[in-house]
Coordinates of C-alpha atoms in Angstrom, one line a residue:
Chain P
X1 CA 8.3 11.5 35.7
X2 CA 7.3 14.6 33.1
X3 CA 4.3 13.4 31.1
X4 CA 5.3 15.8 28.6
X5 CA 8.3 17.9 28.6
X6 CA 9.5 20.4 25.7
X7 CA 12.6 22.2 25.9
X8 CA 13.4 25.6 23.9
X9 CA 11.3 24.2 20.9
X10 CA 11.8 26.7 17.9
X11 CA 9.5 26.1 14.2
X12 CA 9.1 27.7 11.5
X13 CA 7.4 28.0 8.4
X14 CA 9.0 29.7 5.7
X15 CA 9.6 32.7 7.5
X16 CA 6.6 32.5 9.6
X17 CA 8.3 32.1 13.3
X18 CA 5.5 30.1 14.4
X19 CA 6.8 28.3 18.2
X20 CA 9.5 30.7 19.7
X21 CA 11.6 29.5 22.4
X22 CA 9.1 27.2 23.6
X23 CA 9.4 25.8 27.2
X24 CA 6.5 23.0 28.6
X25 CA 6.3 21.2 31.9
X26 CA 3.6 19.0 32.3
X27 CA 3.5 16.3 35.3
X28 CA -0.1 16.1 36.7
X29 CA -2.6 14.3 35.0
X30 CA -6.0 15.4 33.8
X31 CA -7.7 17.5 31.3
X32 CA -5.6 20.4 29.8
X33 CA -7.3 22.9 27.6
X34 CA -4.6 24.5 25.0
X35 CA -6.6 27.6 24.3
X36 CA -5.4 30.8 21.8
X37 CA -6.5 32.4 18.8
X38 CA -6.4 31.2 15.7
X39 CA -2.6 31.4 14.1
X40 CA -1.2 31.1 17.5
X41 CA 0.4 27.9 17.3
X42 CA -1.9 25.0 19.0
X43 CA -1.5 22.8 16.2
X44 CA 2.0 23.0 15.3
X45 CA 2.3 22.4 19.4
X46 CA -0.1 19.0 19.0
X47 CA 1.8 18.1 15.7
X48 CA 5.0 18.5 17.4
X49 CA 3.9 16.5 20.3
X50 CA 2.9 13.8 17.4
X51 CA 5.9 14.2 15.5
X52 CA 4.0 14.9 12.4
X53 CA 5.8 18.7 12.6
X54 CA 9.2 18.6 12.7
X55 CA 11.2 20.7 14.9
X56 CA 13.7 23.4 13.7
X57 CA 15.4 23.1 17.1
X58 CA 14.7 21.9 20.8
X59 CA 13.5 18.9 22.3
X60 CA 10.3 17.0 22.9
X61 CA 9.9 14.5 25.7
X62 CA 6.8 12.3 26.1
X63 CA 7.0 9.8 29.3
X64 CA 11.0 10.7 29.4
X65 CA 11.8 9.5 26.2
X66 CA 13.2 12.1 23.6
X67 CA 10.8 11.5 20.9
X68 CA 13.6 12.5 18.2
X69 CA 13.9 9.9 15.3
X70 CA 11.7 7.6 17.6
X71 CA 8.3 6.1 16.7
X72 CA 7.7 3.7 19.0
X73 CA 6.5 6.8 21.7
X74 CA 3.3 7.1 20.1
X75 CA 2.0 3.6 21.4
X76 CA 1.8 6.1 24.2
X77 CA -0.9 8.9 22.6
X78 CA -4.7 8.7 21.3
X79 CA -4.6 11.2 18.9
X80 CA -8.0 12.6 17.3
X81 CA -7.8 14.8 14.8
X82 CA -9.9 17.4 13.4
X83 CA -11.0 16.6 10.3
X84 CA -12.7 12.8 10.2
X85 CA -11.7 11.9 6.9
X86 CA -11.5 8.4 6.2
X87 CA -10.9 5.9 3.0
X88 CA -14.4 5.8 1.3
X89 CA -14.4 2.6 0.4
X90 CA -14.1 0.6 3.7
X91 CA -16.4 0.0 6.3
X92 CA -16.1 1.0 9.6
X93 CA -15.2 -2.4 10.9
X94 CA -12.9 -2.7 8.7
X95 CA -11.2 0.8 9.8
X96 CA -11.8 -0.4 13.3
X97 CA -9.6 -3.4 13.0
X98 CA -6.8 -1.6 10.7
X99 CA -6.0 0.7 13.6
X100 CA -6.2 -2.2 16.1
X101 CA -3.5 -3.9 14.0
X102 CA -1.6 -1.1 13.7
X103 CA -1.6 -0.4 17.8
X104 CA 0.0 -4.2 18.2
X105 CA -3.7 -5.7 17.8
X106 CA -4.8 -5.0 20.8
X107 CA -7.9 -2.8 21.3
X108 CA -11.4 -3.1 22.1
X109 CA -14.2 -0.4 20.2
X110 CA -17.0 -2.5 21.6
X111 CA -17.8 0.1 24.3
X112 CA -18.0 2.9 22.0
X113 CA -19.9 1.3 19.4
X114 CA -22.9 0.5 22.3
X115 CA -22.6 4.0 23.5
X116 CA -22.8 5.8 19.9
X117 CA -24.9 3.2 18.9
X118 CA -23.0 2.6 15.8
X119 CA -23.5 -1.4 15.4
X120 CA -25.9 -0.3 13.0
X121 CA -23.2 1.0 10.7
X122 CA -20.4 -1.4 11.2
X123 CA -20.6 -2.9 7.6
X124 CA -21.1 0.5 6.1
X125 CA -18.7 2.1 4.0
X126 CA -17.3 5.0 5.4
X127 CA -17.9 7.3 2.3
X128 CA -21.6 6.9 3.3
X129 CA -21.2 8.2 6.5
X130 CA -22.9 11.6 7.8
X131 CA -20.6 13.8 9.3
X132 CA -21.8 13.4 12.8
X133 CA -21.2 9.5 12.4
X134 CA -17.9 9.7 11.1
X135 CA -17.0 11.9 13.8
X136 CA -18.1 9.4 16.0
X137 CA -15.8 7.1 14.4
X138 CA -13.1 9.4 14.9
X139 CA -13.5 9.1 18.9
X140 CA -14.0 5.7 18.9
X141 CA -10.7 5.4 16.8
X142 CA -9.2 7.3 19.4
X143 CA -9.9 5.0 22.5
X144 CA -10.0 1.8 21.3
X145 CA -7.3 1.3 22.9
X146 CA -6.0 2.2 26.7
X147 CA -3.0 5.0 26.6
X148 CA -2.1 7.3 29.5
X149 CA -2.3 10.1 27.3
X150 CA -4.7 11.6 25.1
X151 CA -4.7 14.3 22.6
X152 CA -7.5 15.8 21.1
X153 CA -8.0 18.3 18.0
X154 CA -11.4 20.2 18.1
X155 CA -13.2 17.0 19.4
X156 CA -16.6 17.9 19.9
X157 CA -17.2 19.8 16.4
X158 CA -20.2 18.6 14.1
X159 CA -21.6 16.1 17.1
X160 CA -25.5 16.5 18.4
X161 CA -26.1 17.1 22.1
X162 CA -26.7 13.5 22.8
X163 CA -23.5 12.5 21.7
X164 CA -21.6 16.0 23.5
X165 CA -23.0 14.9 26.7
X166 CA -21.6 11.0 26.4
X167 CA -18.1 12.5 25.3
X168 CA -18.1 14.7 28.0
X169 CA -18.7 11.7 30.3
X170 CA -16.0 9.7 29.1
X171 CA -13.9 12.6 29.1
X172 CA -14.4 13.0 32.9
X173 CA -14.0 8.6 33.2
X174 CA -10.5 9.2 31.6
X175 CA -9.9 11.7 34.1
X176 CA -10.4 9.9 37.0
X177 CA -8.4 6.7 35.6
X178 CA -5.5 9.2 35.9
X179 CA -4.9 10.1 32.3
X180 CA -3.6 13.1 30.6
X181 CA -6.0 14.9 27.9
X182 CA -4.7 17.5 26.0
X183 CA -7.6 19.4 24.2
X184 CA -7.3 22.3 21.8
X185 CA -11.1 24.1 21.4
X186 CA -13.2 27.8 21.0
X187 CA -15.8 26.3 22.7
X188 CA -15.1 27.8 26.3
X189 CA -18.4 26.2 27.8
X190 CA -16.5 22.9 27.6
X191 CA -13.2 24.6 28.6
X192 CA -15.2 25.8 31.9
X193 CA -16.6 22.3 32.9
X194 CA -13.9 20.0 32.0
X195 CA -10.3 21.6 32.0
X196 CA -8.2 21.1 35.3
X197 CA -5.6 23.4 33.1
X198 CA -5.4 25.9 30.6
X199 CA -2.5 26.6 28.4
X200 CA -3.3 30.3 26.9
X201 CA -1.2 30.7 23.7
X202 CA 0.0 33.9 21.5
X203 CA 2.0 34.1 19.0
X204 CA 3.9 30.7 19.7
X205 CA 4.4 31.7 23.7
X206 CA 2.6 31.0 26.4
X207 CA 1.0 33.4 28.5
X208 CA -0.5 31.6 30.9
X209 CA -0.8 28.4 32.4
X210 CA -2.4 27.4 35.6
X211 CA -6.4 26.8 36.5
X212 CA -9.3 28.8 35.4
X213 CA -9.3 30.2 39.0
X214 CA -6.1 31.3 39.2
X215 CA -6.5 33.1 36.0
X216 CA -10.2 34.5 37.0
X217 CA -8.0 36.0 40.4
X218 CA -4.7 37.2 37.8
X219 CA -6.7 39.4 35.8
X220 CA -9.2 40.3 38.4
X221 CA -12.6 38.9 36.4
X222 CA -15.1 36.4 37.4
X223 CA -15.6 35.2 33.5
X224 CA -12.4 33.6 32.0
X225 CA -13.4 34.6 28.1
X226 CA -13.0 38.5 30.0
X227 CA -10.0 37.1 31.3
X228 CA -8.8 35.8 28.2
X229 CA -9.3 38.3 25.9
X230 CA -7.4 40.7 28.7
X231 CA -4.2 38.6 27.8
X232 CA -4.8 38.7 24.4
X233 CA -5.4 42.8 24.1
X234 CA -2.7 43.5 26.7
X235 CA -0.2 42.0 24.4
X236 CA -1.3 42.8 20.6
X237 CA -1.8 46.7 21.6
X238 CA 1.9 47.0 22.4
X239 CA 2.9 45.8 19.1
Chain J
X1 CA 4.6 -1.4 5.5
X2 CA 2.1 -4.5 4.6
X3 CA -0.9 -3.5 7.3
X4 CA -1.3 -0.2 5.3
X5 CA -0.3 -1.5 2.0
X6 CA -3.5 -4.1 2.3
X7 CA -5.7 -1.8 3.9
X8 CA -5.1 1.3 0.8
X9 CA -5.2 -1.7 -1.6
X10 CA -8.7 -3.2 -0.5
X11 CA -10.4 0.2 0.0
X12 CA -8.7 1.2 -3.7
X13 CA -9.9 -2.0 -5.9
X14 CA -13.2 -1.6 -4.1
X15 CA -13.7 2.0 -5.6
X16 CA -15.5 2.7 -8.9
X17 CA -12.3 4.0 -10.7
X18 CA -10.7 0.8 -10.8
X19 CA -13.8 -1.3 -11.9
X20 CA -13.7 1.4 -15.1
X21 CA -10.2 1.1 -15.7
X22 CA -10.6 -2.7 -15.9
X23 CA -13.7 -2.7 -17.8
X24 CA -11.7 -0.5 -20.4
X25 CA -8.7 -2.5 -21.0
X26 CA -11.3 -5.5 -21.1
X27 CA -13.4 -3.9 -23.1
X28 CA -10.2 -2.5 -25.9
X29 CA -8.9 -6.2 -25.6
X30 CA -11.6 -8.3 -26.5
X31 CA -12.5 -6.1 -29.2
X32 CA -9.3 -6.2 -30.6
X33 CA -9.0 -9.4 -30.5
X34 CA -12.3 -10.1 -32.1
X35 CA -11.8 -7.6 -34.9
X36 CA -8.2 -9.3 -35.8
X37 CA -6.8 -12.8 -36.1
X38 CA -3.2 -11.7 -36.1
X39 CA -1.6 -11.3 -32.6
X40 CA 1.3 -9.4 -33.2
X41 CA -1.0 -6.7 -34.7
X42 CA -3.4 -6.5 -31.8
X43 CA -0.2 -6.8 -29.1
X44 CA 1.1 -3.9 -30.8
X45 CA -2.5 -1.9 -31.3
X46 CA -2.4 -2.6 -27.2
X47 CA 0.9 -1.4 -26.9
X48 CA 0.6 1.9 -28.1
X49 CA -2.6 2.5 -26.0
X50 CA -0.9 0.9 -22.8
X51 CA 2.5 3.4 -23.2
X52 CA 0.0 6.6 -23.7
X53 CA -3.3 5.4 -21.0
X54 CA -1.2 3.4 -18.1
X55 CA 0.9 6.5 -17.5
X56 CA -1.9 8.8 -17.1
X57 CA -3.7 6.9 -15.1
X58 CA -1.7 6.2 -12.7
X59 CA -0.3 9.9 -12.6
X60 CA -3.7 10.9 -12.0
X61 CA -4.5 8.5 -9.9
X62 CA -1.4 9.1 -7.6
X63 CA -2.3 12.9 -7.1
X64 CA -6.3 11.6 -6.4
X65 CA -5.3 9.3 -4.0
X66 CA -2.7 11.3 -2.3
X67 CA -5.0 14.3 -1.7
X68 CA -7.9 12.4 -0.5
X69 CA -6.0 10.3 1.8
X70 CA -4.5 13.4 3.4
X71 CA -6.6 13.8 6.7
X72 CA -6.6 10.3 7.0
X73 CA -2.3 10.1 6.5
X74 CA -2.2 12.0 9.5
X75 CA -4.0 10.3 11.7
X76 CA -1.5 7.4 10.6
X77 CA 1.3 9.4 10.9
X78 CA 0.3 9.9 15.0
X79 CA 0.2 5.6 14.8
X80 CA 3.1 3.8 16.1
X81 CA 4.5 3.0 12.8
X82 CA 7.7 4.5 10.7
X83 CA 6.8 6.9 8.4
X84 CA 8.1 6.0 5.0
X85 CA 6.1 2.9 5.6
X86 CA 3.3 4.8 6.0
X87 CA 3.4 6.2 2.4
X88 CA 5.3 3.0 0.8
X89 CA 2.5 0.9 1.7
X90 CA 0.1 3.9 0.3
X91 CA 2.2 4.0 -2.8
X92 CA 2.2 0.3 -3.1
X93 CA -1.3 -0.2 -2.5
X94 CA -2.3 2.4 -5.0
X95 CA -0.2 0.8 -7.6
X96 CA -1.0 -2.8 -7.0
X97 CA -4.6 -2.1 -7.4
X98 CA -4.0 -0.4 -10.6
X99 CA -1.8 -3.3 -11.9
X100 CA -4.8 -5.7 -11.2
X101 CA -6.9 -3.8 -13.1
X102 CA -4.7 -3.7 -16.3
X103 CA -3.6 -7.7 -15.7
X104 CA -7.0 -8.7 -15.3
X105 CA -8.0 -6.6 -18.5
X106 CA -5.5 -7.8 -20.4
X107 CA -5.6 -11.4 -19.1
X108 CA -8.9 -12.6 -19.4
X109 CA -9.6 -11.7 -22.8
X110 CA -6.6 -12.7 -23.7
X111 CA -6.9 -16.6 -21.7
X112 CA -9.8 -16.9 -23.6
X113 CA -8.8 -16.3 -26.5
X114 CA -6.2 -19.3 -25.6
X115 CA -2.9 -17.2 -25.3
X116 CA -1.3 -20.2 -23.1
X117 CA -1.0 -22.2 -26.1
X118 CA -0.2 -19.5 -28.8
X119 CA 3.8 -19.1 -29.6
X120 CA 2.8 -15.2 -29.0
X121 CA 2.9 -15.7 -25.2
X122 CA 5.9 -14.6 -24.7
X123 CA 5.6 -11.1 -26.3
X124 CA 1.9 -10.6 -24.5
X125 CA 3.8 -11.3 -20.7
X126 CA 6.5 -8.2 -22.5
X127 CA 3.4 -6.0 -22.8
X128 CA 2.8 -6.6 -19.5
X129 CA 6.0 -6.2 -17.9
X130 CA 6.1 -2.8 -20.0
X131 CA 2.5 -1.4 -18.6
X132 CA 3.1 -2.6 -15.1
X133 CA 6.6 -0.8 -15.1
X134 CA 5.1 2.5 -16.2
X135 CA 2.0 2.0 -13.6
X136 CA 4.7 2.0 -10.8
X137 CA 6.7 4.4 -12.7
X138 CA 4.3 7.0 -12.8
X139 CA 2.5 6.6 -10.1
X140 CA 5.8 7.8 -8.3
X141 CA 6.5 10.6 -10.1
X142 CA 2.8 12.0 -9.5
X143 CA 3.2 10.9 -6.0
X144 CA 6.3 12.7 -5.5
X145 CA 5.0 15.4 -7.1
X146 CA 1.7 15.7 -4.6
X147 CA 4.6 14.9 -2.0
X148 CA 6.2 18.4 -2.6
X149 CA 2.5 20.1 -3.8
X150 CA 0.3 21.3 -1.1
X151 CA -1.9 23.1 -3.6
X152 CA -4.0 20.5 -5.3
X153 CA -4.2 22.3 -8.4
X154 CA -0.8 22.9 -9.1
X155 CA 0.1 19.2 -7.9
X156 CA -2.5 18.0 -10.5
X157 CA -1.2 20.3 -13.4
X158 CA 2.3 19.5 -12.5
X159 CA 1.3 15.5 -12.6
X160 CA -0.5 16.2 -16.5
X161 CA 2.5 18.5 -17.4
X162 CA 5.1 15.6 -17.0
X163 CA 3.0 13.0 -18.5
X164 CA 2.1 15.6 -21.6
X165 CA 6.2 16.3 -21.9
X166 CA 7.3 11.7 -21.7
X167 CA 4.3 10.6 -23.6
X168 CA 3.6 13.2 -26.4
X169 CA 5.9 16.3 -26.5
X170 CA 9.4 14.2 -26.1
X171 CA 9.6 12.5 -29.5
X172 CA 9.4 15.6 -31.5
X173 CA 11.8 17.1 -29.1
X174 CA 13.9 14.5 -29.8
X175 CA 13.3 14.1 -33.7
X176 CA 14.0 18.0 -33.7
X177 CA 17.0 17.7 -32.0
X178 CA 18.1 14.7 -34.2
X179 CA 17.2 16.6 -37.5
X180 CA 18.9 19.9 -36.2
X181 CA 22.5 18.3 -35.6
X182 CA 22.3 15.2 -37.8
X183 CA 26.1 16.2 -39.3
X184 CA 27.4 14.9 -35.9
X185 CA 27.1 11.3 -34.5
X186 CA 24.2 11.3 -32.3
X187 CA 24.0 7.6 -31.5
X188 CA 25.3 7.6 -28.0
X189 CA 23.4 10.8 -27.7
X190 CA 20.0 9.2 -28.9
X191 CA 20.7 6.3 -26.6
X192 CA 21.0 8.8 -23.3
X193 CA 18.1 10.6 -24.7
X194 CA 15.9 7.4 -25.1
X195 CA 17.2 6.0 -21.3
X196 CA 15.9 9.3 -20.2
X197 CA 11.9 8.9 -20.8
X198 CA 10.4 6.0 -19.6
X199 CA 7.9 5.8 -22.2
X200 CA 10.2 5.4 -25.3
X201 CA 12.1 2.4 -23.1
X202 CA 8.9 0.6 -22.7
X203 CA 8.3 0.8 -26.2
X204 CA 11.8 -0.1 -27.5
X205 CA 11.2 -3.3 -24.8
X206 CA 8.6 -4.3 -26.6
X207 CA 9.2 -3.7 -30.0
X208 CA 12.5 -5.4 -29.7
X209 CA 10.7 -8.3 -28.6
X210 CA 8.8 -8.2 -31.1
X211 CA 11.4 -7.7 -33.5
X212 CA 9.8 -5.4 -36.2
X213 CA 12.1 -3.1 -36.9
X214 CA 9.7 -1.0 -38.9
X215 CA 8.3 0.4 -35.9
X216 CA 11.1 0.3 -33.8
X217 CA 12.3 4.1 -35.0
X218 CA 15.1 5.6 -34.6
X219 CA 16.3 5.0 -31.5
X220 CA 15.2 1.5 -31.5
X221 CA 17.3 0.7 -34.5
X222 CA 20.0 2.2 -32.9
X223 CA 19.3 0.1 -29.8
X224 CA 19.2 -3.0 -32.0
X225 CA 22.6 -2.1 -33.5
X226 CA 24.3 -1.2 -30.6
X227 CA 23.7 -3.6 -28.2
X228 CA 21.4 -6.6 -30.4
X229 CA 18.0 -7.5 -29.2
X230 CA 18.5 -9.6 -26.1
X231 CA 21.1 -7.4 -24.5
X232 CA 18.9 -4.3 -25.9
X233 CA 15.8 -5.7 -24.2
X234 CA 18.1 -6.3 -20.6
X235 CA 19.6 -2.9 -20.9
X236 CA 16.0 -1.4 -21.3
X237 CA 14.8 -3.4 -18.7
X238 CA 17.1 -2.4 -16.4
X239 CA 16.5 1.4 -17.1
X240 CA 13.2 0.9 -16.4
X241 CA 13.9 -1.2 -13.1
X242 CA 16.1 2.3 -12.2
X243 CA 13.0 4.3 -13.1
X244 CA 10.9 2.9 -10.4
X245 CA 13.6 2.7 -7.8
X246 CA 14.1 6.6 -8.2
X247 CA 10.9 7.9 -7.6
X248 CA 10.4 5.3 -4.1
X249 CA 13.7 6.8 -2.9
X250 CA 13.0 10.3 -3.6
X251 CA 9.2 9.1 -1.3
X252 CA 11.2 7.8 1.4
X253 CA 13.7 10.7 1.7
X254 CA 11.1 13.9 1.4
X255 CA 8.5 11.6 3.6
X256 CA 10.9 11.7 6.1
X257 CA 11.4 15.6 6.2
X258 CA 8.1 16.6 5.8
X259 CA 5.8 18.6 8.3
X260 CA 2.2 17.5 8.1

């Protein structure tokens, strides 16, 4: 079985071409790091993936099942976006149990809300949130409930070192339960320590897939930002 | 549909907006009510605030909402749930919690005053029909319009453009155009134009409820003549029931085709 497969995927925006031709195989578990610079097409790739962005052309398979006109796949993901922005005027209890009912009712935040220590805000509104909290949220919205795969927009933005150090931990838990983590980030300290993969994107193609080693050894460096921005001047001084 | 409907409708009627836009229509109501003993008077004093204020609210209100929920629409969008029921239910809960406002502005004034006895009750639940018609009337057309706006601003000025055109600049379009060719027979012409703008159907409901023909206007009389009042008031009606279906449709269909 292909965790995620994606066929000759073509979008565009206007007349911004922004995934050409775009093949993806993914079939073992763990943490992927989608890495590129900005404008290069990560999050049309996770919206696609989502079916928030529809395709112009090409097919997306998530767990073998062409997610085309289909809704019912995304039982499947934990999907955190970037931008925590909730309604104001509910609390986060409330917010907690709207997304368990919309997942089927199932779910469990408890966990979370012990290791952010949020029980103190559970009857706030979440317009009174700080940002760091409401990020928090936004994690614990993510796993409340058990999926094999896991997608994650810019998680670790806005939250204090405490709180990076418990993500990172549960990152690592998912891991070894087997799941599949797809992160998009610029922070390549947490790219170096977590990802078992990185996906290297320009201009809506990859350019490189495999481990950090194997790309250290392709480009002959022993720091995979050098590595990195190799790729990305090798191909934009030929244009 | 219903999980997000009554989530967006209990975060809504919780926020401060709605509390004003009750206190207001309580407020109007009980003074008008105080200040005059006849209730035809202050039903139609209500009316012609309710066709003016319930359609700009709610076609503010649509673009508010529909901005500020966007970060959150997409994390519902990656739920297991069908999109257009993702933004009916947003649609409908935005709307519902607007039409408790104006009911419960209009209502409890209007109980105590002891409307369940008065022979006027009739032509009060008309008032109501007509507000909470161009609530969800509105509220589409904004929310279509936010819909097909990314940029705020324009979405906004869009919104206030086609609620400036219904509720103020269309009747002098209209008299204009009346005054300019009155050597031809406009009546089926008046009729089409009147069925077009939701505003002036609301008010010929009402008024032909009513039955004053001295505000009716034009096109009311012509209303009146053409089809009498009871079939006048179904026929208006019925636009009106049209008017909110389009605007849902046109949600479902671009909701569908959108990228996020």
């Amino acid at each position: 079985m292909e965790i995620i497969n994606i066929k000759n995927l073509n979008k565009s925006f206007g007349k911004n071409e922004v995934l050409k031709g775009f093949n993806l195989s993914l079939v073992t578990p763990g943490i992927i790091s989608i890495l590129g610079p900005n404008g290069s097409g990560k999050t049309t790739l996770i919206k696609s993936i989502l079916g928030m962005v529809i395709p112009n052309s090409g097919d997306i398979y998530v767990n073998d099942i062409n997610i085309k006109n289909n809704w019912n796949y995304r039982s499947l993901i934990g999907y955190m976006p970037q931008i925590a922005n909730f309604p104001e005027n509910l609390t986060v209890k409330e917010l907690f149990n709207m997304i368990k009912d919309l997942q089927g009712g199932l779910g469990d935040e408890k966990p979370f809300v012990d290791l952010f220590k949020l029980s103190a805000h559970l009857n706030k509104k979440l317009g009174n949130l700080s940002g760091g909290t409401k990020q928090k949220v936004n994690f614990t919205l993510t796993f409340i409930n058990d999926k094999p795969i896991y997608i994650l927009d810019e998680p670790i933005t806005g939250l204090d070192p405490i709180a990076l150090i418990q993500v990172k931990k549960i990152l690592k838990q998912e891991k070894e339960k087997g799941k599949t983590i797809l992160i998009t980030t610029h922070i390549m300290s947490l790219v170096e320590e977590l990802s078992d993969m990185i996906i290297f994107l320009l201009d809506g193609k990859i350019y490189f897939k495999g481990t950090i080693k194997e790309l250290k050894e392709k480009y002959t460096e022993n720091n995979m930002e050098q590595a990195l921005a190799k790729i990305f001047l090798n191909n934009t001084t030929n244009n | 549909m219903l999980k997000i409907l009554k989530y967006a409708f209990f975060d809504l009627i919780r926020s401060r907006w709605s509390y004003t836009y009750f206190l207001f229509y309580f407020i109007i109501t009980f003074s008008l009510l105080y200040l005059s003993a006849d209730l035809s008077k202050v039903i139609i004093s209500l009316m012609n605030i309710i066709l003016v204020l319930s359609p700009l609210i709610a076609s503010i209100f649509g673009v508010i909402y529909y901005y500020n929920s966007r970060e959150f629409t997409e994390l519902l969008l990656a739920q297991p749930i069908k999109r257009s029921n993702i933004f009916i239910g947003q649609y409908l809960g935005l709307v519902f919690s607007l039409t408790v406002s104006l009911l419960l502005g209009l209502l409890i004034p209007f109980a105590i005053y002891g409307i369940f006895y008065n022979s006027e009750i009739w032509n009060f639940v008309i008032l109501i029909i007509a507000g909470v018609f161009l609530t969800f009337i509105f509220a589409g057309f904004s929310y279509n319009i936010a819909l097909h706006n990314e940029n705020k601003i324009k979405g906004f000025g869009f919104a206030i453009l086609i609620w400036l055109l219904l509720a103020v600049a269309y009747d002098g379009i209209f008299l204009l155009a009346l005054v300019t060719f009155s050597d031809y027979p406009l009546e089926k012409f008046a009729l089409f134009a009147t069925a077009l703008n939701p505003i002036d159907l609301s008010r010929i409901l009402i008024l032909l409820k009513l039955d004053i023909s001295a505000l009716m206007g034009y096109t009311g009389a012509v209303f009146n003549n053409f089809f009498g009042a009871a079939k006048g008031m179904i026929i208006s009606g019925l636009s009106l029931f049209f008017w909110t279906i389009i605007p849902l449709a046109m949600i479902i269909r671009k909701s569908s085709k959108k990228d996020f």
